mmCIF file of C-alpha atoms in Angstrom:
data_model
loop_
_atom_site.group_PDB
_atom_site.id
_atom_site.type_symbol
_atom_site.label_atom_id
_atom_site.label_comp_id
_atom_site.label_asym_id
_atom_site.label_seq_id
_atom_site.Cartn_x
_atom_site.Cartn_y
_atom_site.Cartn_z
ATOM 1 C CA UNK A 1 0.018 0.093 0.165
ATOM 2 C CA UNK A 2 2.233 2.298 0.835
ATOM 3 C CA UNK A 3 4.600 1.847 -2.403
ATOM 4 C CA UNK A 4 1.906 2.729 -4.609
ATOM 5 C CA UNK A 5 0.456 5.468 -2.704
ATOM 6 C CA UNK A 6 -2.656 3.588 -2.181
ATOM 7 C CA UNK A 7 -5.541 5.675 0.386
ATOM 8 C CA UNK A 8 -7.222 3.756 2.510
ATOM 9 C CA UNK A 9 -11.395 4.531 3.499
ATOM 10 C CA UNK A 10 -12.854 2.801 6.450
ATOM 11 C CA UNK A 11 -16.633 3.224 6.712
ATOM 12 C CA UNK A 12 -17.435 4.607 10.566
ATOM 13 C CA UNK A 13 -21.279 4.428 10.449
ATOM 14 C CA UNK A 14 -21.993 5.568 14.205
ATOM 15 C CA UNK A 15 -20.026 4.813 17.960
ATOM 16 C CA UNK A 16 -19.555 1.451 19.510
ATOM 17 C CA UNK A 17 -23.588 0.666 19.782
ATOM 18 C CA UNK A 18 -24.595 2.958 17.078
ATOM 19 C CA UNK A 19 -22.406 1.619 14.726
ATOM 20 C CA UNK A 20 -21.972 -1.937 14.989
ATOM 21 C CA UNK A 21 -26.776 -1.834 14.582
ATOM 22 C CA UNK A 22 -26.034 -0.035 11.673
ATOM 23 C CA UNK A 23 -23.814 -3.089 10.232
ATOM 24 C CA UNK A 24 -25.648 -5.626 11.367
ATOM 25 C CA UNK A 25 -22.881 -7.663 13.020
ATOM 26 C CA UNK A 26 -21.664 -7.717 16.323
ATOM 27 C CA UNK A 27 -17.810 -6.481 17.361
ATOM 28 C CA UNK A 28 -17.114 -4.848 14.424
ATOM 29 C CA UNK A 29 -16.425 -1.324 16.211
ATOM 30 C CA UNK A 30 -13.342 -2.733 17.802
ATOM 31 C CA UNK A 31 -12.393 -4.187 14.453
ATOM 32 C CA UNK A 32 -12.975 -1.077 12.824
ATOM 33 C CA UNK A 33 -10.886 0.939 15.181
ATOM 34 C CA UNK A 34 -8.415 -2.004 15.888
ATOM 35 C CA UNK A 35 -7.964 -1.803 11.713
ATOM 36 C CA UNK A 36 -8.123 2.343 11.593
ATOM 37 C CA UNK A 37 -4.455 1.720 14.176
ATOM 38 C CA UNK A 38 -2.490 -0.708 12.339
ATOM 39 C CA UNK A 39 -3.199 0.680 9.389
ATOM 40 C CA UNK A 40 -2.007 4.540 10.938
ATOM 41 C CA UNK A 41 1.001 2.606 13.049
ATOM 42 C CA UNK A 42 2.445 1.568 9.537
ATOM 43 C CA UNK A 43 2.030 4.729 7.911
ATOM 44 C CA UNK A 44 -0.523 4.069 5.796
ATOM 45 C CA UNK A 45 -2.921 7.429 5.000
ATOM 46 C CA UNK A 46 -6.587 6.240 5.975
ATOM 47 C CA UNK A 47 -9.554 8.132 4.780
ATOM 48 C CA UNK A 48 -12.668 7.362 7.272
ATOM 49 C CA UNK A 49 -16.141 8.055 5.877
ATOM 50 C CA UNK A 50 -19.869 8.267 7.418
ATOM 51 C CA UNK A 51 -22.995 8.784 6.131
ATOM 52 C CA UNK A 52 -25.242 10.682 9.422
ATOM 53 C CA UNK A 53 -28.591 9.257 9.763
ATOM 54 C CA UNK A 54 -31.139 9.130 12.589
ATOM 55 C CA UNK A 55 -29.372 6.476 13.974
ATOM 56 C CA UNK A 56 -25.509 7.689 14.415
ATOM 57 C CA UNK A 57 -26.233 11.667 14.658
ATOM 58 C CA UNK A 58 -25.891 11.553 17.936
ATOM 59 C CA UNK A 59 -21.583 10.171 17.524
ATOM 60 C CA UNK A 60 -21.090 12.765 14.761
ATOM 61 C CA UNK A 61 -19.205 14.590 17.052
ATOM 62 C CA UNK A 62 -16.962 11.401 18.396
ATOM 63 C CA UNK A 63 -16.303 10.341 16.038
ATOM 64 C CA UNK A 64 -14.821 13.859 14.239
ATOM 65 C CA UNK A 65 -12.851 13.977 17.522
ATOM 66 C CA UNK A 66 -11.373 10.064 16.829
ATOM 67 C CA UNK A 67 -9.830 10.872 13.586
ATOM 68 C CA UNK A 68 -8.574 13.806 14.417
ATOM 69 C CA UNK A 69 -6.648 11.962 16.569
#
């Protein structure tokens, strides 16, 4: 990925329960966060994305704070 200057786009659908509700997969939030940290540690360029819905609207500030790490 680094050699080819690839940007990896990862969706954060919500924060914790909201993410899992929207993905339909229990444990998916922890896996997404872990993946983000692994890519970042490796120096891969990341782009995080979300679509605001009634399920995750309350989480947007948390997602933005996290994205600024």
